[in-house]
XYZ file of C-alpha atoms in Angstrom:
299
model
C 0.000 0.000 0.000
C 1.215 3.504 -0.687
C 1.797 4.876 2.358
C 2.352 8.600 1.450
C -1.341 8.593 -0.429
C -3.062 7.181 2.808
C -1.629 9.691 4.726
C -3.064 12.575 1.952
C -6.404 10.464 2.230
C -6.693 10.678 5.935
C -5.850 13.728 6.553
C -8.366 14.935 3.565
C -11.354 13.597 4.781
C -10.555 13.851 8.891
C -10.709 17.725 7.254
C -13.802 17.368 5.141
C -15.642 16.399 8.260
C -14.799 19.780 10.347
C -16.825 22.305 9.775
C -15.164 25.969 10.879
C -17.998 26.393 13.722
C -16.786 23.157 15.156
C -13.307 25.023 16.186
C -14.288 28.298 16.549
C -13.564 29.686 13.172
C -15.461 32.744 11.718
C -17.328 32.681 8.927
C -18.928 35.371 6.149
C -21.539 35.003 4.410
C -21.119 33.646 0.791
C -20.883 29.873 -1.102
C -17.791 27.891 0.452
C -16.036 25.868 -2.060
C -15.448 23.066 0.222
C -17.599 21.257 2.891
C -15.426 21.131 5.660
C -11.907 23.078 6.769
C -9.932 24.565 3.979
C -6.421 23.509 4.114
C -5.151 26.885 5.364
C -7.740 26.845 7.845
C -6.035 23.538 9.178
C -2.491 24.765 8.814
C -3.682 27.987 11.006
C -5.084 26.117 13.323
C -2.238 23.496 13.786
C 0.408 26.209 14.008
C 2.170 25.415 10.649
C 2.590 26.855 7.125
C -0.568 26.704 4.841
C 2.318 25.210 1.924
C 3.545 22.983 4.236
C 0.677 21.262 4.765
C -0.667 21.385 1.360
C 2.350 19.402 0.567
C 1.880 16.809 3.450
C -1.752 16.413 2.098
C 0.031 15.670 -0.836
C 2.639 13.244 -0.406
C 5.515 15.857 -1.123
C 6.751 15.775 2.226
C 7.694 13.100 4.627
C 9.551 14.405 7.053
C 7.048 15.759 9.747
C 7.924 15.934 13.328
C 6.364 14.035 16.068
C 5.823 17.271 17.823
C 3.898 18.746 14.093
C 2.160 15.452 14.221
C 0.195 15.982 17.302
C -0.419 19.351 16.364
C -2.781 18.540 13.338
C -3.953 16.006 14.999
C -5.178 18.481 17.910
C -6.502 20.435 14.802
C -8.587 17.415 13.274
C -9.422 16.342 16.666
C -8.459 13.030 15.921
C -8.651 10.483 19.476
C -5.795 8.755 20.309
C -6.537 5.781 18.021
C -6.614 8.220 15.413
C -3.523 10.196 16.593
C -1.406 6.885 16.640
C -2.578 5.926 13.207
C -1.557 8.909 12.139
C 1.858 9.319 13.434
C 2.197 5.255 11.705
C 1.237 6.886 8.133
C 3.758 9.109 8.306
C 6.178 6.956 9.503
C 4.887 3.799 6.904
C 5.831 7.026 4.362
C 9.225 7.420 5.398
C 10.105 3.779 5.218
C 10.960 2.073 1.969
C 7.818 -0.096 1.869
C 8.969 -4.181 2.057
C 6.440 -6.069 -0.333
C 8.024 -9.595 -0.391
C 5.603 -12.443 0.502
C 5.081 -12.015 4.394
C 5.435 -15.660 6.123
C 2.273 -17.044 7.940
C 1.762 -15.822 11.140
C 2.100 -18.536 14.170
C 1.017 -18.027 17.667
C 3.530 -18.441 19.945
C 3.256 -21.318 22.470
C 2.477 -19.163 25.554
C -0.673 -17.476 23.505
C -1.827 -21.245 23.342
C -1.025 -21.815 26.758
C -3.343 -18.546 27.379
C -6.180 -20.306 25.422
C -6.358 -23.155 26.804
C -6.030 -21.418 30.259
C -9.006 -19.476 29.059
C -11.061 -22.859 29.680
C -14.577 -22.851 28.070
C -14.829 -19.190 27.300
C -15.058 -18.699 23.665
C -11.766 -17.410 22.751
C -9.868 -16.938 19.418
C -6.794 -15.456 17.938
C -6.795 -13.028 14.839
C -3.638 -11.807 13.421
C -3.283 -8.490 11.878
C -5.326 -9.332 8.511
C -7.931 -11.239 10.655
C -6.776 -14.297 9.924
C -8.323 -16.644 12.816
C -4.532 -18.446 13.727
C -6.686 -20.281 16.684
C -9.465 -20.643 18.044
C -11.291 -22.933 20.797
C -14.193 -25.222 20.230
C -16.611 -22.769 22.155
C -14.641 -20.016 19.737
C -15.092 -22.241 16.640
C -18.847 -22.736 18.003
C -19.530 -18.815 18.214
C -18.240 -17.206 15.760
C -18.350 -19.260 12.956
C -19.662 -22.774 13.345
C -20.443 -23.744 10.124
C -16.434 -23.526 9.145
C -14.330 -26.792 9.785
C -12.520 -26.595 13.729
C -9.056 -27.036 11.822
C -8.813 -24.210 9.319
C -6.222 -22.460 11.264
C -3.989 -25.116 11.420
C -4.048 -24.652 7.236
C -1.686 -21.613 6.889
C -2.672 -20.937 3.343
C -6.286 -21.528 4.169
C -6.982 -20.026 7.609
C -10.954 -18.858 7.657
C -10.090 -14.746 7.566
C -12.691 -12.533 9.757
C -12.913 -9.718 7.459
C -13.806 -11.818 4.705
C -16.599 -13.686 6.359
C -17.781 -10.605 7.877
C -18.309 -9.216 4.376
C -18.569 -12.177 1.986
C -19.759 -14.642 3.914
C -23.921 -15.119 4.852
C -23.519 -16.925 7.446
C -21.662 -14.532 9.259
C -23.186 -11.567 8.400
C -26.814 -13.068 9.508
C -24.902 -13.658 13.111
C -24.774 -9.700 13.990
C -27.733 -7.892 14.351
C -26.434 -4.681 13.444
C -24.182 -5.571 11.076
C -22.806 -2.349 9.854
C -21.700 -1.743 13.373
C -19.061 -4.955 13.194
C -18.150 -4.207 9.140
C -17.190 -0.460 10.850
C -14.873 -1.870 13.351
C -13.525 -4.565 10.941
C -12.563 -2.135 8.400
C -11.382 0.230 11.149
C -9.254 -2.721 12.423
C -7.808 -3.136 8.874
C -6.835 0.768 8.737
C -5.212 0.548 11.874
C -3.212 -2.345 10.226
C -2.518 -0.991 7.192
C -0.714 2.024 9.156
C 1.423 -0.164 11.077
C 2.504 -2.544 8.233
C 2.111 -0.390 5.087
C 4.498 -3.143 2.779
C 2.418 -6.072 3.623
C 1.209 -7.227 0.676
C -1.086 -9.976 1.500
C -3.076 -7.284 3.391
C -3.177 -5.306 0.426
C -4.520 -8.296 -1.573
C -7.427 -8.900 1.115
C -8.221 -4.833 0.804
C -8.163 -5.163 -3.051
C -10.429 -8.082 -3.059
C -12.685 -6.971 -0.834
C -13.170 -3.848 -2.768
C -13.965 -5.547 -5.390
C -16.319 -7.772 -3.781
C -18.398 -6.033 -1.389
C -19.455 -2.203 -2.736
C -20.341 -1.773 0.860
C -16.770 -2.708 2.325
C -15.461 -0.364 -0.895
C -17.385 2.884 1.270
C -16.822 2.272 4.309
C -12.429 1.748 3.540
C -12.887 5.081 1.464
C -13.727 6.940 4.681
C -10.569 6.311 6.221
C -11.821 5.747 9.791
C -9.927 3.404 12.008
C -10.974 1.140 15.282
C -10.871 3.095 18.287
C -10.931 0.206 20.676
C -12.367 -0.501 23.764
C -14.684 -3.561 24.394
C -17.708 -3.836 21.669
C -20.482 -5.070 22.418
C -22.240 -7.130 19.595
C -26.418 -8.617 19.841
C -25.353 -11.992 18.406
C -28.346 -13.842 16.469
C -27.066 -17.403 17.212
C -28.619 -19.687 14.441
C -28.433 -22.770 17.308
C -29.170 -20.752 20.850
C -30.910 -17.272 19.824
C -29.851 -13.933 20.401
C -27.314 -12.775 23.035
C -25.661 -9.766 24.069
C -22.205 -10.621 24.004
C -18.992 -8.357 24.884
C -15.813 -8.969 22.964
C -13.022 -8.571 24.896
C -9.139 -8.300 23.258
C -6.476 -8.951 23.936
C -3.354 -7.346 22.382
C -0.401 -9.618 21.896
C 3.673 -8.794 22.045
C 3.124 -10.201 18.750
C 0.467 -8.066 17.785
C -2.235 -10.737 17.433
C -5.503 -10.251 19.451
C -6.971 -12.721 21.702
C -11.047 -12.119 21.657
C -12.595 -13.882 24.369
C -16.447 -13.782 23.914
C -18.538 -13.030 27.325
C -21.463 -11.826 29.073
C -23.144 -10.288 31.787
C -23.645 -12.531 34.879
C -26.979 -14.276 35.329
C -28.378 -12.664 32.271
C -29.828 -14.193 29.068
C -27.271 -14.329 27.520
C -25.300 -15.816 29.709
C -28.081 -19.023 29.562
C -27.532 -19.329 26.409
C -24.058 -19.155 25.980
C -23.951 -21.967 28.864
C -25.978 -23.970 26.906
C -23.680 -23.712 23.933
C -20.514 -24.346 25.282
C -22.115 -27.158 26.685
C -23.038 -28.706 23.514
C -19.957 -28.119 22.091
C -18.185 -30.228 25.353
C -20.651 -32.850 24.949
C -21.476 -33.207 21.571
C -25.762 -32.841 22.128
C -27.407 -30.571 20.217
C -28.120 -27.549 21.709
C -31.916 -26.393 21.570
C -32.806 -23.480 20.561
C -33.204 -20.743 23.130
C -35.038 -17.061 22.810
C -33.509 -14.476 24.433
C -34.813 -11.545 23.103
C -35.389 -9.448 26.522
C -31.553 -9.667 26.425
C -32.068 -7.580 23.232
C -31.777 -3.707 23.756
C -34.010 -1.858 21.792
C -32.566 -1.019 18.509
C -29.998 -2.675 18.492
């Protein structure tokens, strides 16, 4: 991926979204030519030359400071997801970009030893694409049960998250609002494509979903990026009914994420997420079970 471009892309459209009320700016009357900040209005704001950041916006310059870094992004009002990202695109354009053919990733043995520790939680392991590199049975079970329990030991045909999120039926019919997980998957993406901006095989999995999914093609052309936390996702289980289920991760020293699936004690949900796991210890069918006061409204 060209890093210098992303970082003219971001910066365009964090701008296009500030209007000059938002910051205080004063405005006449007349037609404004754009929609959001002009580019001097940023520079002003940020404390550096209007050329200078026309160039940035550019990708004529790529030799920003940290310290001119933070300043337009205290201008855009980027949060610190954002800020980071930002500081990685302009460090991803200062870097000769490596696009060899990246080795599969491998979790290391005391991430395994964490999974397993994890006991009957659902739990699995996504590496910076989304490729699922593990995953539990009660994992397996949750998020995608109708894809074989040993894909991720097949390197060159792990199950991938962001492609079943967007390609895949059976996955998108899990979430109930849908567009809420594509956002953070294609936020999760951005953040990657910051960090590793000569990884090719991501670049492949952007290109393809572009291609694929028109809906996956808008939502990576508005540059946003995952701002983390803990989502929480109403699951429509096609074996146990719908839960409300918190995804907590887990950030690696690799930097894979663990996701370990969970709920709110003594809740719906939490019933039915029992009663899964238990038919994926014991091998019964699980019944189905309606939850829907677990359900918030409109959601």
């Amino acid at each position: 991926m060209d890093a210098k471009r992303q970082l003219g892309e971001f910066l365009q459209t964090r701008r296009a979204q500030l209007r000059p009320a938002d910051v205080g700016l004063t405005t006449y009357p007349g037609r404004r030519r754009v929609a959001g900040l002009r580019r001097e209005e940023l520079a002003l704001l940020a404390g550096v030359s209007s050329s200078y950041y026309s160039r940035l916006e550019q990708g004529q310059s790529s030799n920003a400071s940290a310290q001119v870094l933070d300043a337009i992004a205290a201008a855009l009002r980027l949060d610190e997801a954002e800020r980071r990202h930002l500081h990685d695109l302009a460090t991803g354009s200062r870097r000769r970009a490596n696009a060899r053919r990246a080795t599969p990733e491998r979790i290391s043995p005391a991430v395994r030893q964490l999974v397993a520790a994890l006991g009957e939680a659902p739990v699995l392991v996504l590496g910076r694409r989304g490729d699922v590199l593990a995953w539990n049975r009660a994992g397996n079970a949750l998020f995608a049960g109708h894809v074989d329990f040993r894909g991720p030991d097949l390197p060159e045909d792990r199950p991938n998250m962001a492609r079943m999120v967007f390609l895949d039926p059976h996955t998108r019919e899990l979430y109930v609002d849908w567009p809420e997980k594509a956002r953070a998957v294609v936020g999760a993406l951005r953040l990657a494509s910051g960090q590793h901006p000569g990884d090719a095989a991501l670049a492949a999995l952007v290109g393809e979903l572009s291609v694929k999914s028109p809906e996956f093609s808008r939502m990576w052309a508005d540059h946003r990026v995952k701002s983390g936390g803990e989502p929480v996702y109403v699951m429509r289980h096609p074996l146990v009914g719908t839960m409300r289920v918190t995804q907590q991760n887990l950030r690696t020293d690799q930097g894979q994420h663990v996701v370990v699936a969970t709920t709110e004690n003594g809740s719906p949900a939490q019933a039915a997420m029992t009663l899964l796991v238990h038919s994926v210890v014991t091998g019964q069918p699980a019944s189905r079970a309606v939850t829907t006061a677990d359900t918030p409204t409109g959601r």
